[in-house]
Coordinates of C-alpha atoms and ligand atoms in Angstrom, one line a residue:
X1 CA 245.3 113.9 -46.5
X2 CA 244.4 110.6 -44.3
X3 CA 241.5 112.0 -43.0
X4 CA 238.7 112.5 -45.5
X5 CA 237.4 116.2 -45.1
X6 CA 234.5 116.1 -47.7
X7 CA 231.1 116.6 -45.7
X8 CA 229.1 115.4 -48.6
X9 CA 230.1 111.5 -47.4
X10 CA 230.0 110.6 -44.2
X11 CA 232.3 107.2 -44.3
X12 CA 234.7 106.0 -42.1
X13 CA 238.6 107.6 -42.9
X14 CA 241.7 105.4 -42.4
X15 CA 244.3 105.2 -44.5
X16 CA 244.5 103.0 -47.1
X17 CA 247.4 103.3 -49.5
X18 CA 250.6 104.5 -48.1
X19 CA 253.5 105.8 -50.6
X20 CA 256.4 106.6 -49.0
X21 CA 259.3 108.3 -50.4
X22 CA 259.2 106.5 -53.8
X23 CA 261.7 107.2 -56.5
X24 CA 262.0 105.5 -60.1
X25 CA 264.1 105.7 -62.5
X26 CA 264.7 104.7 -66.0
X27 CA 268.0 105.1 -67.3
X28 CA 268.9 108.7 -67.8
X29 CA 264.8 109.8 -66.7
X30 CA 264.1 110.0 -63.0
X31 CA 260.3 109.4 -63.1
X32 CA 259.5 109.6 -59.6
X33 CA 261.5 111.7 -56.8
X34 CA 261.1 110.8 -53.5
X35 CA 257.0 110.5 -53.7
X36 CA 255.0 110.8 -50.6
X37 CA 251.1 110.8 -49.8
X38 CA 248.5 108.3 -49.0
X39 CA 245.1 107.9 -49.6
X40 CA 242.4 107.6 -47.3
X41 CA 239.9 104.0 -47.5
X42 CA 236.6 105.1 -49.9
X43 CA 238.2 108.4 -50.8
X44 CA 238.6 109.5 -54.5
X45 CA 241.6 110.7 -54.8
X46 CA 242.8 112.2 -58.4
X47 CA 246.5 112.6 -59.3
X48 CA 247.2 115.8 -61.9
X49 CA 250.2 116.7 -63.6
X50 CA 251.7 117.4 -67.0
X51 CA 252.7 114.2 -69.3
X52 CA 255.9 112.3 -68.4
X53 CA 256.0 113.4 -64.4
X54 CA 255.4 109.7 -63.1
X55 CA 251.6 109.7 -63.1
X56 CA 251.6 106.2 -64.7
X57 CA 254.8 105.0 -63.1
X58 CA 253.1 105.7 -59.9
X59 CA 249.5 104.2 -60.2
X60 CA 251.5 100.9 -61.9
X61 CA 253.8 101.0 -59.0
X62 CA 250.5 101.0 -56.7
X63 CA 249.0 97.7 -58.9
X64 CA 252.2 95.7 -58.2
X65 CA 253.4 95.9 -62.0
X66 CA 256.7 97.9 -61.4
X67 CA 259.1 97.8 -58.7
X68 CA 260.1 101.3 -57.3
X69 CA 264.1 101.9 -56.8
X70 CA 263.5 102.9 -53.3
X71 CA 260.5 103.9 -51.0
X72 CA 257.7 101.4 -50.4
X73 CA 254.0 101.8 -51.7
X74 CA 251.5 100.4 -48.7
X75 CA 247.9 99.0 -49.0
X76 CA 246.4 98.3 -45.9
X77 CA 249.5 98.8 -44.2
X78 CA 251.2 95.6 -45.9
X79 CA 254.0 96.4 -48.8
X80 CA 252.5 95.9 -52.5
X81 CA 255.3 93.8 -54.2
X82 CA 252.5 91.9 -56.8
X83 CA 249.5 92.9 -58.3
X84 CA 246.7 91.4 -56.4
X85 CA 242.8 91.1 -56.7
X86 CA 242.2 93.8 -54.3
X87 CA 243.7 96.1 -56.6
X88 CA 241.7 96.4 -60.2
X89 CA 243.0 98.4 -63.0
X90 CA 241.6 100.2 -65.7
X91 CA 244.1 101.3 -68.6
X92 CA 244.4 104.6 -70.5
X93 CA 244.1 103.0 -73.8
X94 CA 241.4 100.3 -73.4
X95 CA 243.7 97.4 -73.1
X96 CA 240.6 94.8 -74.4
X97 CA 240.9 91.9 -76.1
X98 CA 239.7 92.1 -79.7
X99 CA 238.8 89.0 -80.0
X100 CA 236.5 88.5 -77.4
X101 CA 233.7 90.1 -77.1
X102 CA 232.0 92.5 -74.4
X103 CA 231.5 89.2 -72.0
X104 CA 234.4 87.5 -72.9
X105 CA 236.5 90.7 -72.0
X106 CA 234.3 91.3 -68.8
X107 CA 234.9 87.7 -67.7
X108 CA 238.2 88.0 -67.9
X109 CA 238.6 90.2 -65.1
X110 CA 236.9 87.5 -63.0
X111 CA 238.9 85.3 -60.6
X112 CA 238.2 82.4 -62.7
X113 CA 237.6 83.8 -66.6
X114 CA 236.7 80.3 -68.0
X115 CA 234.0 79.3 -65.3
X116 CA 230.7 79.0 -67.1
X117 CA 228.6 78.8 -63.4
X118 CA 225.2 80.5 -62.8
X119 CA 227.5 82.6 -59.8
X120 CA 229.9 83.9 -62.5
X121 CA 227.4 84.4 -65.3
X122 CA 225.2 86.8 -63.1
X123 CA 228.4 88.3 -61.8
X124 CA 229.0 88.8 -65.7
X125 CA 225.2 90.5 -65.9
X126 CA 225.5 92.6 -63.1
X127 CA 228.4 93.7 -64.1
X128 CA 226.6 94.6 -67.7
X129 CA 224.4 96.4 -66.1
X130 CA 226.6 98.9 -63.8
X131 CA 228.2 99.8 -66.5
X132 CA 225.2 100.4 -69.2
X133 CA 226.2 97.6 -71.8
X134 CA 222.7 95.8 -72.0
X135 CA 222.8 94.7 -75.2
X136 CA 226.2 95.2 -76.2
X137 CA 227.1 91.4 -74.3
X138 CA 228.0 89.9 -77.5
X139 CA 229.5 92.8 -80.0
X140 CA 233.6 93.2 -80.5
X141 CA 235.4 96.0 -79.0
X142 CA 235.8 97.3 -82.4
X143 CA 231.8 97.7 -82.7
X144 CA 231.8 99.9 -79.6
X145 CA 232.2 103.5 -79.5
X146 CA 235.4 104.9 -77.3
X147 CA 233.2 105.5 -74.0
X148 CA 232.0 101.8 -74.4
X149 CA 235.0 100.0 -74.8
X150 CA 236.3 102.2 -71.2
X151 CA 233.0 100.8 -69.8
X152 CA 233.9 97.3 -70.3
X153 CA 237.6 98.1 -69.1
X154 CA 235.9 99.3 -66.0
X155 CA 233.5 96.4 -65.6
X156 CA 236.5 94.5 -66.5
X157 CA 238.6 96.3 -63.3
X158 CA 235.7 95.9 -61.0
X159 CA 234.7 92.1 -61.7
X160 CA 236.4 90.8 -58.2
X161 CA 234.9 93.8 -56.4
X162 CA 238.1 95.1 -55.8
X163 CA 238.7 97.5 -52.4
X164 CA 240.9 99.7 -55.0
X165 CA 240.0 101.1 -58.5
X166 CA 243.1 102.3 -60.1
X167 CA 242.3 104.4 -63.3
X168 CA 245.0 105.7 -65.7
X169 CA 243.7 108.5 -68.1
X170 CA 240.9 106.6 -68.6
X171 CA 238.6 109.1 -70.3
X172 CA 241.5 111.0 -72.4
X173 CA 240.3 109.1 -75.7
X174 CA 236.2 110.2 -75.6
X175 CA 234.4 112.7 -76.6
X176 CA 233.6 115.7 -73.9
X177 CA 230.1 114.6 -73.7
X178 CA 230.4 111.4 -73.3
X179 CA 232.9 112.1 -70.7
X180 CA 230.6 114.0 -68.3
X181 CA 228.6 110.8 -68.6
X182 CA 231.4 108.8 -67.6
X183 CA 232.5 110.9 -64.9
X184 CA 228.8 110.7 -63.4
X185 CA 228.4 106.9 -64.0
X186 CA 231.4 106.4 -62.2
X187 CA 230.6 108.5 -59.3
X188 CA 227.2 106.6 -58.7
X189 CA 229.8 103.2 -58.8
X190 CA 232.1 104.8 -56.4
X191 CA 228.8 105.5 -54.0
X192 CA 228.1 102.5 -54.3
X193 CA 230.9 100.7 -54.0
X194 CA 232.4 102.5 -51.6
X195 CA 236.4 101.7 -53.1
X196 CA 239.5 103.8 -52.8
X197 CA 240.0 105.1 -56.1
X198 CA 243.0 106.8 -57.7
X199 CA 242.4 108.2 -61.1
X200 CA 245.2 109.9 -63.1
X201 CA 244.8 112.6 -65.1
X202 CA 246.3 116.0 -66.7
X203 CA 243.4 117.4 -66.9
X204 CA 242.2 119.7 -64.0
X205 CA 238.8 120.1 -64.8
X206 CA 238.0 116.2 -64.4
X207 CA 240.3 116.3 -61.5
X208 CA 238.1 118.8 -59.7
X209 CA 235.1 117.1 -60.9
X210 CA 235.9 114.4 -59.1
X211 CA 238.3 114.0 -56.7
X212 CA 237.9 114.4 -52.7
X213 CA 241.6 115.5 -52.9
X214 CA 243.5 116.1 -55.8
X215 CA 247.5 115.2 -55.4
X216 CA 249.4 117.5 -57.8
X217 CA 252.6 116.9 -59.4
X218 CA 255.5 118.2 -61.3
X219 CA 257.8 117.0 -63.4
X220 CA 261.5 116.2 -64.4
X221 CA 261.9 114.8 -62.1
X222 CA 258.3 113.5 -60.6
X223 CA 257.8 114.7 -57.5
X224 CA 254.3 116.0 -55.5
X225 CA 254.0 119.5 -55.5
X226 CA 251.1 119.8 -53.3
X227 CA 247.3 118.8 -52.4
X228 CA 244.4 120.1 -52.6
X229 CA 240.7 119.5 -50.6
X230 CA 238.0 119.4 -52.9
X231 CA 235.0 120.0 -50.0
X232 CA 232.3 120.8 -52.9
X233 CA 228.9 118.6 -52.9
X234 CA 228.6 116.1 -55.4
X235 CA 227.4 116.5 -58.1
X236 CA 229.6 119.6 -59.0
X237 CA 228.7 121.8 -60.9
X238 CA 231.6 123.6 -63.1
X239 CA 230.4 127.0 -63.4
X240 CA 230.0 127.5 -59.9
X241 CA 232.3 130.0 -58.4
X242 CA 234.0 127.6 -55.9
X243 CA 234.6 124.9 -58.7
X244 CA 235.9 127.8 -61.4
X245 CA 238.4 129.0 -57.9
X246 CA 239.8 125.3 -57.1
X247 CA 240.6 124.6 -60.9
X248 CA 242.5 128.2 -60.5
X249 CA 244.6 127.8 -57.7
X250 CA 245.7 124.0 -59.6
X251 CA 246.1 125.6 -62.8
X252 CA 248.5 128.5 -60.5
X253 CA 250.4 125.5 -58.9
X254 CA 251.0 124.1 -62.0
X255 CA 252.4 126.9 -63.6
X256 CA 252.2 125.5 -66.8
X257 CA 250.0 124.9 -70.0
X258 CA 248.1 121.6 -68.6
X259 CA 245.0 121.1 -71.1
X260 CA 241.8 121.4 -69.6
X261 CA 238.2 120.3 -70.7
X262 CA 237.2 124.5 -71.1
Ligands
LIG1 P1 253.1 110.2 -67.2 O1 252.2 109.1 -67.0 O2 252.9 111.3 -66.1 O3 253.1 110.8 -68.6 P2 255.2 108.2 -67.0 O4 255.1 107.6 -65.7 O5 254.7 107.5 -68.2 O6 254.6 109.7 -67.0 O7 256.7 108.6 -67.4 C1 257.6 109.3 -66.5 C2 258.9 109.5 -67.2 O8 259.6 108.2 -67.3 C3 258.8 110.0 -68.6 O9 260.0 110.8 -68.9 C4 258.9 108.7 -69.5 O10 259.5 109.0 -70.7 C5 259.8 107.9 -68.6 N1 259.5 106.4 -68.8 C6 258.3 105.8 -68.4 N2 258.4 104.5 -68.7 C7 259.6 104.3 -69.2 C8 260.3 103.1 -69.7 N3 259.7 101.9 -69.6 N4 261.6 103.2 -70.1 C9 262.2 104.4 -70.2 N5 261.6 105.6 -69.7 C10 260.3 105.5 -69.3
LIG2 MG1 250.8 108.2 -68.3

């Protein structure tokens, strides 16, 4: 899966991460098993699998935040021992501060969160605007709705323009609607911004929806079952036949109840 197959973008392919042979474990619980794939530069790649088979050990061993036992994890070729500003990160359960509001939370992903400048106040406002918040810059996270306070987590992720967007479950807590919304805002970031993205999910549906390759896995203990191609224009549309096929032949690989959004 280094090359990027998907006709509907014609970008360069090389590969970008690099996990090789990665195992983790915690006490008694081997999260990950020998782990192996990589991930093409500007390709969307989504990781499926049923809860506890390493998905978050894996994307955290990815942002520098945990060390695996054995096996390296590559970016750009180079070994990821520390998180870094080319990797951004956007956390399953919002991970904002309370206290500060939209702004305050959004410049915090900034290289320099306290800098007042006209270059980091318009970094701030374009920021605001990618993600929809236009006049939501002052309100509390606890005055936003769940699909707004994972908007500022991603503005947050994406303040130093990262090459990498890592996403962990980020749309598990909102509503269905609100998450095709989500799923389409961030494919019109992702066009734009032309990152590498991995986005974790157990949920096939948005995996398909999204993803130019979908890296399944299974668990106890974590390992990679297998990968699919998702070669389907963009935007995808789930009723199609090809669409309804793909998030068979996952659903058959996995072999087990994994929810879905149908
Ligand atoms: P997923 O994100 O796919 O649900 P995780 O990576 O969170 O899976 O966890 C994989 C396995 O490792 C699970 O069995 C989980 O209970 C265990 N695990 C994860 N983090 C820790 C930890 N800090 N201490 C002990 N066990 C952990
Ligand atoms: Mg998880």
């Amino acid at each position: 899966m280094a090359l990027r197959s998907n006709s509907s973008t014609s970008r360069e392919s090389s590969e970008k991460i690099t996990i090789q042979n990665v195992s983790r474990s915690y006490e008694s619980t081997q999260a990950l098993a020998d782990v192996s794939f990589s991930v093409a530069e500007g390709e969307f790649c989504c990781v499926v699998g049923p809860s506890g088979c390493g998905k978050t050990t894996l994307l955290r061993a990815i942002a520098g935040l945990d060390d695996p036992d054995s096996g390296s994890v590559l970016v750009d070729g180079n070994p990821v021992s520390d998180p870094g500003l080319d990797r951004g990160m956007v956390f399953q359960e919002y991970a904002l501060f309370p206290w500060r509001t939209v702004r305050g939370n959004i410049r915090f992903g900034l290289d320099r969160p306290a800098c007042d400048c006209a270059d980091c106040e318009a970094r701030v406002r374009e920021l605001i605007d990618l993600v929809g918040l236009e006049g939501f810059e002052d309100a509390y996270p606890k005055e936003l709705s769940g699909g707004m306070k994972q908007r500022v987590g991603i503005a947050r992720a994406l303040a130093v323009d990262p090459e990498i967007l890592l996403m962990d479950e980020p749309f598990g807590s909102v509503d269905a609607r609100t998450r095709d919304r989500l799923h389409s805002e961030l494919i019109d970031i992702w066009t734009q911004t032309e990152q590498t993205v991995v986005f974790i999910t157990h949920d096939i549906d948005e995996a398909v929806t999204l993803a130019d390759h979908v890296v399944v896995m299974d668990a106890d203990p974590g390992t990679v079952q297998s990968t699919f191609s998702i070669n389907l224009e963009r935007p995808r549309e789930r009723t199609s036949p090809d669409f309804v096929d793909l998030v068979a032949q996952i659903r058959d690989e996995l072999g087990s109840p994994v929810e879905t959004t149908v």
